Amino acid sequence: TMSLREHALSLFRSAVGTVRPAPMLKRALRLQEDGCPQLLVKGQAFPVKRDLYLVGFGKAVLGMAAAAEEILGDHLTRGIINVPLGIQQSLQQAGMQEMLLKPHSKIQVIEGAKNNLPDAEALKGAAAIQELAEGLTADDLLLVLISGGGSALLPAPIPPILLEEKEKLTKMLASRGAAIQELNIVRKTLSVLKGGGLAQLAHPARVVSLILSDVIGDPLDIIASGPTAASSHSVQDCLQILTKYNLLHNLPKSVETVLSSSPTKPTAPENYSHVSNIILGSNTLALEEAKRQAEGLGYAAVVLSAAVHGEVSRVATLYCQLIQLVCLGFASLGEGPLSDELRGNLLQLAAELQIPGLDLDKFLQALRGLGPDRPVCILAGGETTVQLQGTGKGGRNQELALRVGLGLHRAQVTGASSPQGRCEILFFSGGTDGQDGPTEAAGAFCSPGLVAEALQEGLDVEAFLRNNDSYTFFSQFQGGHHLLVTGLTGTNVMDIQAILIRAM
């Protein structure tokens, strides 16, 4: 029989495969040539009256652009895309030819944003995209390709703000625990192209955005900081966030200037009638595919939520309690004081985490109906946050896996869940872009025995966690066997987590 790890890998690969750019675009985009040429996107028709231009930015945009150019053919006049540094070489080495542009492509590729941080190259690309957008006429059609990571690749701070100043401010916010949504609101407020800026510059041309979502709930104005969506935030919101994190009084002069002269009202939604934003892929789509795959492998599969978020240690606790509850069920101890207590704790934790779309009561009901004869697969997606305390190397997926491992170990030691011993358990968390933090791993696997085995190798898991050093731990432990390494996938719909449990 296949190991749980092999199953987990196949689930992850199929989930990522379904949101890979080429298949996704080919499902959604067509060019109809008879009579006046029209662009058909998911059944909506957009006439190509004069010139068709393409711009894009994000981790998945190279593959999206390659597929789009194939579909558009000679109708494409010119394109510019901003993609992560080194992605062409990575995809070339990985043999992913279908993700690369053809030799005589009309699309110019600019690589930048090393380590997902805006830099001079990304700035240059943003300026080129800005210039193209500003030159469009009412008869032109602008196709915009957007995916996660687009925010760092489209930096164009409002003058006189310098990129370094904007970056420093973002870093300070992040180090104080600001959520990604908050970071994006601040970035957007200080940017020319974000928060609908690009769409406004392209007016009066028709703008059609094809979006691969990497944000919980797929909010158009947040993905890649919403360059073609009406912003739902104002300067007021930005000031509130800066106040919340005690940064209002040490802002660079330039930022103060811009904030004091910006209009306090966001642009009216009716000014976006020339724009269509269409979501092509998302975490939900990837999880549905993983669920299908799991059922094909004989699992009773349930999707917890595509919107798991919150501090990584709290989320790890949630997963540990779920695992223990399933194991109690397997040991036919699904009813009784222990499971009631676990259930109570779970409901309380879920309420605290406020995970959208998570109906835990219903979920626990579904779990109750599962017999021990069928292995169980619990799937979830989203994006957790890590409060940095140490100087180690890691990413949120590896830290989550390590914290789940520690939680399971503690439960075993205290004997709180002796039934755990009758189950084979595997947990994994992975970033669908193939990258977790500044490491070459996408994430990691863990099982209940991990911490005890690590101690035998002289590795103290708690010390690694205190230093946010999960990657170093997994690299040193059993020769890196527990790391999930996929290489860049060319796509990005946040993270995927899975719990696989079968009776021993």
Coordinates of C-alpha atoms in Angstrom, one line a residue:
T1 CA 0.0 0.0 0.0
M2 CA 1.1 3.5 -0.6
S3 CA 2.4 5.5 2.3
L4 CA 0.4 8.4 3.7
R5 CA 3.3 10.6 2.5
E6 CA 2.9 9.4 -1.1
H7 CA -0.9 10.0 -0.9
A8 CA -0.2 13.5 0.5
L9 CA 2.2 14.3 -2.3
S10 CA -0.3 13.2 -4.9
L11 CA -3.1 15.3 -3.3
F12 CA -0.8 18.4 -3.3
R13 CA 0.3 17.9 -6.9
S14 CA -3.2 17.5 -8.2
A15 CA -4.4 20.5 -6.3
V16 CA -1.6 22.6 -7.7
G17 CA -2.1 21.1 -11.2
T18 CA -5.6 22.3 -11.5
V19 CA -4.7 25.9 -10.9
R20 CA -1.7 25.8 -13.3
P21 CA -1.9 28.8 -15.7
A22 CA -2.1 27.1 -19.1
P23 CA -4.9 24.6 -18.4
M24 CA -6.7 27.3 -16.5
L25 CA -6.5 29.9 -19.3
K26 CA -7.4 27.5 -22.0
R27 CA -10.6 26.6 -20.1
A28 CA -11.6 30.2 -19.8
L29 CA -10.3 32.2 -22.8
R30 CA -11.1 32.0 -26.5
L31 CA -10.7 34.3 -29.5
Q32 CA -13.6 34.2 -32.0
E33 CA -12.4 35.3 -35.4
D34 CA -15.5 35.3 -37.6
G35 CA -16.8 38.8 -38.4
C36 CA -15.5 41.4 -35.9
P37 CA -13.0 39.5 -33.7
Q38 CA -14.1 39.0 -30.1
L39 CA -12.4 37.9 -27.0
L40 CA -14.6 35.4 -25.1
V41 CA -13.9 35.0 -21.4
K42 CA -16.0 32.5 -19.5
G43 CA -18.8 33.3 -21.9
Q44 CA -18.5 37.1 -21.8
A45 CA -17.7 38.7 -25.2
F46 CA -15.4 41.7 -25.6
P47 CA -15.0 43.1 -29.2
V48 CA -11.5 43.6 -30.4
K49 CA -12.1 46.9 -32.3
R50 CA -8.5 48.1 -32.7
D51 CA -5.4 47.0 -30.9
L52 CA -5.2 44.3 -28.2
Y53 CA -2.5 44.8 -25.5
L54 CA -1.5 42.7 -22.6
V55 CA 0.1 43.5 -19.3
G56 CA 0.6 41.3 -16.3
F57 CA 2.3 40.9 -12.9
G58 CA 2.6 38.1 -10.4
K59 CA 4.2 34.7 -9.7
A60 CA 1.9 32.8 -12.2
V61 CA 1.8 35.4 -14.9
L62 CA 4.6 34.0 -17.1
G63 CA 2.6 30.8 -17.7
M64 CA -0.6 32.8 -18.1
A65 CA 1.0 35.0 -20.7
A66 CA 2.4 32.1 -22.6
A67 CA -1.0 30.5 -22.8
A68 CA -2.7 33.8 -23.6
E69 CA -0.3 34.6 -26.5
E70 CA -1.0 31.2 -28.0
I71 CA -4.8 31.9 -27.9
L72 CA -4.6 35.5 -29.1
G73 CA -2.1 34.9 -31.9
D74 CA -1.6 37.8 -34.3
H75 CA -4.3 39.8 -32.6
L76 CA -1.9 40.7 -29.8
T77 CA -0.2 44.0 -30.6
R78 CA 2.2 44.2 -27.7
G79 CA 2.6 43.0 -24.1
I80 CA 4.7 43.7 -20.9
I81 CA 4.8 41.4 -17.9
N82 CA 6.6 41.7 -14.6
V83 CA 7.5 38.4 -13.1
P84 CA 9.7 37.1 -10.2
L85 CA 13.4 37.2 -10.6
G86 CA 14.8 33.9 -12.0
I87 CA 11.5 32.4 -12.8
Q88 CA 12.3 31.8 -16.5
Q89 CA 15.4 30.0 -15.7
S90 CA 13.7 27.9 -12.9
L91 CA 10.9 26.9 -15.3
Q92 CA 13.4 26.1 -18.0
Q93 CA 15.4 23.9 -15.6
A94 CA 12.2 22.2 -14.4
G95 CA 11.4 21.4 -18.0
M96 CA 8.2 23.4 -17.9
Q97 CA 8.5 24.6 -21.5
E98 CA 4.7 25.3 -21.8
M99 CA 5.1 28.1 -19.2
L100 CA 7.7 30.0 -21.2
L101 CA 7.1 32.5 -24.1
K102 CA 8.0 31.5 -27.6
P103 CA 11.3 33.0 -29.1
H104 CA 9.6 35.7 -31.1
S105 CA 7.0 36.7 -28.6
K106 CA 5.5 40.1 -28.7
I107 CA 5.5 40.2 -24.9
Q108 CA 8.4 41.8 -23.1
V109 CA 9.4 40.1 -19.8
I110 CA 10.8 42.1 -16.9
E111 CA 12.1 40.1 -13.9
G112 CA 12.3 41.7 -10.5
A113 CA 11.1 41.6 -6.9
K114 CA 13.9 39.4 -5.6
N115 CA 12.7 37.4 -2.5
N116 CA 9.2 38.9 -3.2
L117 CA 10.3 42.4 -2.3
P118 CA 9.9 45.4 -4.6
D119 CA 13.2 46.5 -6.2
A120 CA 14.6 48.7 -8.9
E121 CA 13.8 46.2 -11.7
A122 CA 10.2 45.8 -10.5
L123 CA 10.0 49.6 -10.5
K124 CA 11.2 49.8 -14.1
G125 CA 8.6 47.2 -15.1
A126 CA 5.9 49.1 -13.3
A127 CA 6.9 52.3 -15.1
A128 CA 6.7 50.5 -18.5
I129 CA 3.3 49.2 -17.7
Q130 CA 2.1 52.6 -16.6
E131 CA 3.4 54.2 -19.9
L132 CA 1.6 51.6 -22.0
A133 CA -1.7 52.1 -20.1
E134 CA -1.5 55.8 -20.4
G135 CA -1.2 55.6 -24.2
L136 CA -4.4 53.6 -24.8
T137 CA -7.5 54.9 -26.8
A138 CA -11.2 54.1 -26.5
D139 CA -10.9 51.4 -29.2
D140 CA -8.1 49.5 -27.6
L141 CA -8.5 46.4 -25.4
L142 CA -6.2 45.9 -22.5
L143 CA -6.0 42.3 -21.1
V144 CA -4.5 42.3 -17.6
L145 CA -3.1 39.1 -16.1
I146 CA -2.9 39.2 -12.3
S147 CA -1.7 36.7 -9.8
G148 CA -0.4 36.6 -6.2
G149 CA 3.0 38.2 -5.7
G150 CA 1.7 40.9 -8.1
S151 CA 1.9 43.5 -5.4
A152 CA 5.7 43.4 -5.0
L153 CA 6.0 43.4 -8.8
L154 CA 4.0 46.6 -9.4
P155 CA 5.7 49.2 -7.2
A156 CA 5.1 52.7 -8.3
P157 CA 5.1 54.9 -5.2
I158 CA 3.3 58.3 -5.5
P159 CA 6.1 60.9 -5.9
P160 CA 7.9 62.2 -3.9
I161 CA 7.9 58.8 -2.0
L162 CA 10.9 56.7 -2.7
L163 CA 10.6 52.9 -3.0
E164 CA 13.0 52.5 -0.1
E165 CA 10.8 54.6 2.2
K166 CA 7.7 52.7 1.3
E167 CA 9.5 49.4 1.8
K168 CA 10.9 50.4 5.2
L169 CA 7.4 51.4 6.3
T170 CA 5.9 48.0 5.1
K171 CA 8.7 46.1 6.9
M172 CA 8.1 47.9 10.1
L173 CA 4.4 47.2 9.9
A174 CA 5.0 43.5 9.2
S175 CA 7.5 43.2 12.1
R176 CA 4.8 44.5 14.4
G177 CA 2.4 41.8 13.3
A178 CA 0.2 43.7 10.7
A179 CA -1.9 41.3 8.7
I180 CA -1.4 41.0 4.9
Q181 CA -4.7 42.9 4.4
E182 CA -3.4 45.8 6.4
L183 CA -0.1 45.9 4.6
N184 CA -1.9 45.9 1.3
I185 CA -4.1 48.9 2.4
V186 CA -1.1 50.9 3.3
R187 CA 0.9 50.0 0.1
K188 CA -2.2 50.7 -2.0
T189 CA -2.7 54.2 -0.5
L190 CA 0.9 55.1 -1.3
S191 CA 0.9 53.7 -4.9
V192 CA 0.1 55.0 -8.4
L193 CA -1.1 51.7 -9.9
K194 CA -2.6 49.8 -7.0
G195 CA -6.1 50.3 -5.7
G196 CA -7.6 50.8 -9.2
G197 CA -4.8 53.1 -10.4
L198 CA -4.0 51.0 -13.4
A199 CA -7.6 50.8 -14.5
Q200 CA -8.0 54.6 -14.2
L201 CA -4.8 55.2 -16.2
A202 CA -6.0 52.9 -19.0
H203 CA -9.3 54.7 -19.3
P204 CA -11.0 55.0 -21.9
A205 CA -9.7 51.6 -23.2
R206 CA -11.7 48.5 -22.3
V207 CA -9.9 46.6 -19.5
V208 CA -10.4 42.9 -18.9
S209 CA -8.5 41.4 -16.0
L210 CA -8.0 37.6 -15.6
I211 CA -7.2 36.9 -12.0
L212 CA -5.6 33.9 -10.1
S213 CA -6.5 34.6 -6.5
D214 CA -4.1 34.2 -3.6
V215 CA -6.2 35.9 -1.1
I216 CA -8.8 34.5 1.3
G217 CA -12.3 35.1 0.0
D218 CA -11.0 36.3 -3.4
P219 CA -11.6 40.1 -2.8
L220 CA -10.8 41.8 -6.0
D221 CA -9.5 45.0 -4.4
I222 CA -6.9 43.0 -2.3
I223 CA -5.4 40.5 -4.8
A224 CA -2.1 42.1 -6.0
S225 CA -3.4 45.2 -4.2
G226 CA -6.3 45.5 -6.8
P227 CA -4.8 47.5 -9.7
T228 CA -8.0 47.2 -11.7
A229 CA -10.6 47.1 -8.9
A230 CA -12.3 50.0 -7.2
S231 CA -10.6 50.3 -3.8
S232 CA -12.9 49.9 -0.8
H233 CA -10.4 51.7 1.4
S234 CA -9.5 55.3 1.9
V235 CA -6.6 57.4 3.2
Q236 CA -8.5 57.2 6.6
D237 CA -8.1 53.5 6.7
C238 CA -4.4 53.8 6.0
L239 CA -4.0 56.4 8.8
Q240 CA -5.9 54.1 11.2
I241 CA -3.5 51.2 10.5
L242 CA -0.5 53.4 11.0
T243 CA -2.0 54.6 14.3
K244 CA -2.8 51.1 15.4
Y245 CA 0.9 50.0 15.1
N246 CA 2.2 53.2 16.6
L247 CA 3.9 54.4 13.4
L248 CA 2.1 57.6 12.7
H249 CA 4.8 59.7 14.3
N250 CA 7.9 58.4 12.7
L251 CA 6.8 58.5 9.0
P252 CA 9.2 59.7 6.3
K253 CA 8.4 63.3 5.2
S254 CA 7.4 62.2 1.7
V255 CA 4.8 59.8 3.1
E256 CA 3.4 62.6 5.3
T257 CA 3.2 64.8 2.2
V258 CA 1.3 62.3 0.2
L259 CA -1.1 61.3 3.0
S260 CA -2.0 64.9 3.7
S261 CA -2.7 65.7 0.1
S262 CA -4.5 62.5 -1.0
P263 CA -8.2 62.7 -1.6
T264 CA -9.9 61.2 1.4
K265 CA -12.7 59.5 -0.6
P266 CA -11.9 56.5 -2.8
T267 CA -12.7 56.8 -6.6
A268 CA -16.4 56.3 -7.2
P269 CA -17.3 52.8 -8.4
E270 CA -19.1 54.1 -11.5
N271 CA -15.7 55.2 -12.8
Y272 CA -14.9 51.5 -13.4
S273 CA -17.6 50.8 -16.0
H274 CA -14.8 50.1 -18.6
V275 CA -13.4 47.3 -16.4
S276 CA -14.3 43.6 -16.1
N277 CA -12.5 41.6 -13.4
I278 CA -12.8 37.8 -13.8
I279 CA -11.5 35.2 -11.3
L280 CA -10.1 32.2 -13.1
G281 CA -8.6 30.2 -10.2
S282 CA -8.5 30.1 -6.4
N283 CA -7.7 28.0 -3.4
T284 CA -11.3 26.7 -3.3
L285 CA -10.8 25.2 -6.8
A286 CA -7.5 23.6 -5.8
L287 CA -9.1 22.1 -2.6
E288 CA -12.0 20.6 -4.6
E289 CA -9.5 18.9 -6.9
A290 CA -7.6 17.5 -3.9
K291 CA -10.8 16.2 -2.4
R292 CA -11.7 14.4 -5.6
Q293 CA -8.2 12.9 -5.6
A294 CA -8.5 11.8 -1.9
E295 CA -11.8 10.1 -2.5
G296 CA -10.2 8.3 -5.5
L297 CA -7.6 7.0 -3.1
G298 CA -10.3 5.6 -0.8
Y299 CA -10.5 8.4 1.8
A300 CA -13.5 9.9 3.4
A301 CA -12.6 13.5 2.5
V302 CA -13.9 16.7 4.0
V303 CA -12.9 20.3 3.3
L304 CA -12.6 22.3 6.5
S305 CA -12.3 25.8 4.9
A306 CA -10.5 27.6 2.1
A307 CA -10.0 30.6 4.5
V308 CA -7.9 29.3 7.4
H309 CA -6.0 32.3 8.8
G310 CA -4.6 33.5 12.1
E311 CA -1.5 33.0 14.2
V312 CA 0.3 29.8 13.3
S313 CA 0.4 28.5 16.8
R314 CA -3.4 28.8 17.2
V315 CA -4.1 27.2 13.9
A316 CA -1.7 24.3 14.9
T317 CA -3.7 23.8 18.1
L318 CA -6.9 23.6 16.0
Y319 CA -5.4 20.9 13.8
C320 CA -4.0 18.9 16.8
Q321 CA -7.4 18.9 18.5
L322 CA -9.1 17.8 15.2
I323 CA -6.6 15.0 14.9
Q324 CA -7.2 13.8 18.4
L325 CA -11.0 13.9 17.9
V326 CA -10.7 11.8 14.8
C327 CA -8.5 9.3 16.6
L328 CA -11.0 9.0 19.4
G329 CA -13.6 8.1 16.8
F330 CA -11.3 5.5 15.4
A331 CA -10.8 4.0 18.8
S332 CA -14.6 3.9 19.2
L333 CA -14.2 6.5 22.0
G334 CA -16.0 9.1 19.9
E335 CA -18.6 9.6 22.8
G336 CA -17.5 10.4 26.3
P337 CA -16.1 13.1 28.5
L338 CA -12.7 13.3 26.6
S339 CA -14.3 13.9 23.2
D340 CA -16.9 16.3 24.7
E341 CA -14.0 18.3 26.2
L342 CA -12.1 18.3 22.9
R343 CA -15.2 19.3 21.0
G344 CA -15.8 22.2 23.4
N345 CA -12.2 23.4 23.1
L346 CA -12.4 23.1 19.3
L347 CA -15.6 25.2 19.1
Q348 CA -14.1 27.8 21.3
L349 CA -10.9 28.0 19.3
A350 CA -12.8 28.1 16.0
A351 CA -14.9 31.0 17.3
E352 CA -11.8 32.9 18.3
L353 CA -10.1 32.4 15.0
Q354 CA -13.3 33.5 13.1
I355 CA -12.5 31.4 10.0
P356 CA -15.0 32.3 7.3
G357 CA -17.1 29.4 5.9
L358 CA -16.1 27.1 8.7
D359 CA -19.2 25.5 10.2
L360 CA -17.5 23.4 12.8
D361 CA -20.7 21.9 14.2
K362 CA -21.6 20.6 10.8
F363 CA -18.1 19.5 10.2
L364 CA -18.0 17.5 13.5
Q365 CA -21.4 16.0 12.6
A366 CA -19.8 14.8 9.3
L367 CA -16.8 13.3 11.2
R368 CA -19.1 11.4 13.6
G369 CA -20.6 9.6 10.7
L370 CA -17.3 8.2 9.5
G371 CA -16.4 4.7 10.6
P372 CA -12.9 3.5 11.5
D373 CA -12.9 1.3 8.4
R374 CA -12.2 4.2 6.1
P375 CA -9.2 6.4 6.3
V376 CA -10.0 10.1 6.8
C377 CA -8.6 13.1 4.9
I378 CA -9.3 16.6 6.2
L379 CA -8.3 19.4 3.8
A380 CA -8.0 23.1 4.3
G381 CA -6.5 26.1 2.7
G382 CA -5.7 29.7 3.4
E383 CA -2.8 31.6 4.8
T384 CA -1.5 31.7 8.4
T385 CA 0.6 34.5 10.0
V386 CA 3.8 34.1 12.0
Q387 CA 4.8 36.6 14.7
L388 CA 8.6 36.7 14.2
Q389 CA 10.5 36.4 17.5
G390 CA 13.7 34.8 16.3
T391 CA 16.2 35.2 13.5
G392 CA 16.0 31.7 12.1
K393 CA 15.1 30.7 8.5
G394 CA 11.6 29.3 7.8
G395 CA 8.2 29.9 6.4
R396 CA 4.7 29.7 7.7
N397 CA 4.0 26.3 6.3
Q398 CA 7.1 24.7 7.8
E399 CA 6.5 26.4 11.1
L400 CA 2.9 25.2 11.1
A401 CA 3.9 21.6 10.4
L402 CA 6.5 21.7 13.2
R403 CA 4.0 23.2 15.6
V404 CA 1.5 20.5 14.8
G405 CA 4.2 17.9 15.4
L406 CA 5.0 19.4 18.8
G407 CA 1.3 19.5 19.7
L408 CA 0.8 15.8 18.8
H409 CA 3.9 14.9 20.8
R410 CA 2.7 16.8 23.9
A411 CA -0.7 15.1 23.7
Q412 CA 1.0 11.7 23.6
V413 CA 3.3 12.5 26.5
T414 CA 0.5 13.8 28.8
G415 CA -1.4 10.6 27.8
A416 CA -4.4 12.8 27.0
S417 CA -5.0 10.9 23.8
S418 CA -3.9 7.4 24.2
P419 CA -6.0 6.5 21.1
Q420 CA -3.6 8.4 19.0
G421 CA -1.4 5.3 19.2
R422 CA -3.9 3.3 17.2
C423 CA -3.8 5.7 14.3
E424 CA -1.3 6.4 11.6
I425 CA -1.3 10.2 11.2
L426 CA 0.3 12.6 8.7
F427 CA -0.1 16.3 8.5
F428 CA 1.3 18.6 5.8
S429 CA 1.2 22.2 4.9
G430 CA 2.5 23.6 1.6
G431 CA 2.5 26.8 -0.4
T432 CA 1.0 26.3 -3.9
D433 CA 3.7 28.5 -5.4
G434 CA 6.3 26.0 -4.4
Q435 CA 8.0 28.6 -2.1
D436 CA 7.6 28.9 1.7
G437 CA 9.4 32.0 3.0
P438 CA 12.9 32.6 1.8
T439 CA 13.6 28.8 1.4
E440 CA 13.6 26.4 -1.4
A441 CA 10.9 24.2 0.3
A442 CA 7.2 24.6 -0.3
G443 CA 6.4 23.3 3.2
A444 CA 6.8 20.3 5.3
F445 CA 5.2 17.0 6.6
C446 CA 5.0 15.9 10.3
S447 CA 3.8 12.9 12.2
P448 CA 3.3 12.3 16.0
G449 CA 6.7 10.6 16.3
L450 CA 8.6 13.6 14.9
V451 CA 9.6 15.4 18.1
A452 CA 10.7 12.2 19.9
E453 CA 12.8 11.1 16.9
A454 CA 14.3 14.6 16.7
L455 CA 15.3 14.5 20.4
Q456 CA 17.2 11.2 19.7
E457 CA 19.1 13.1 17.0
G458 CA 19.8 15.8 19.6
L459 CA 17.4 18.4 18.0
D460 CA 15.3 20.4 20.3
V461 CA 12.1 21.3 18.4
E462 CA 11.1 24.0 20.9
A463 CA 14.4 25.8 20.6
F464 CA 14.0 25.9 16.8
L465 CA 10.5 27.2 17.1
R466 CA 11.5 29.9 19.5
N467 CA 14.0 31.1 16.9
N468 CA 11.5 30.7 14.0
D469 CA 14.0 28.3 12.5
S470 CA 11.7 25.6 11.1
Y471 CA 13.6 25.3 7.8
T472 CA 16.9 24.7 9.5
F473 CA 15.2 22.1 11.7
F474 CA 13.7 20.2 8.8
S475 CA 17.0 20.4 6.8
Q476 CA 18.9 18.8 9.7
F477 CA 16.3 16.2 10.7
Q478 CA 16.5 12.9 8.9
G479 CA 18.3 14.4 6.0
G480 CA 15.5 16.8 5.1
H481 CA 13.1 13.9 4.4
H482 CA 10.2 15.8 5.9
L483 CA 10.5 18.9 3.6
L484 CA 8.1 19.3 0.8
V485 CA 10.2 20.4 -2.1
T486 CA 8.5 20.9 -5.5
G487 CA 10.4 23.8 -7.1
L488 CA 8.5 26.9 -8.3
T489 CA 5.2 25.7 -9.6
G490 CA 4.4 28.8 -11.7
T491 CA 1.1 29.3 -9.9
N492 CA -0.1 30.6 -6.5
V493 CA -3.4 30.2 -4.6
M494 CA -2.0 30.5 -1.0
D495 CA -1.4 27.3 1.1
I496 CA -2.9 23.9 1.3
Q497 CA -3.1 21.8 4.4
A498 CA -4.1 18.1 4.8
I499 CA -4.5 15.7 7.7
L500 CA -4.4 12.1 6.7
I501 CA -5.4 9.5 9.3
R502 CA -5.9 5.7 9.0
A503 CA -6.4 3.0 11.5
M504 CA -3.3 0.9 12.2

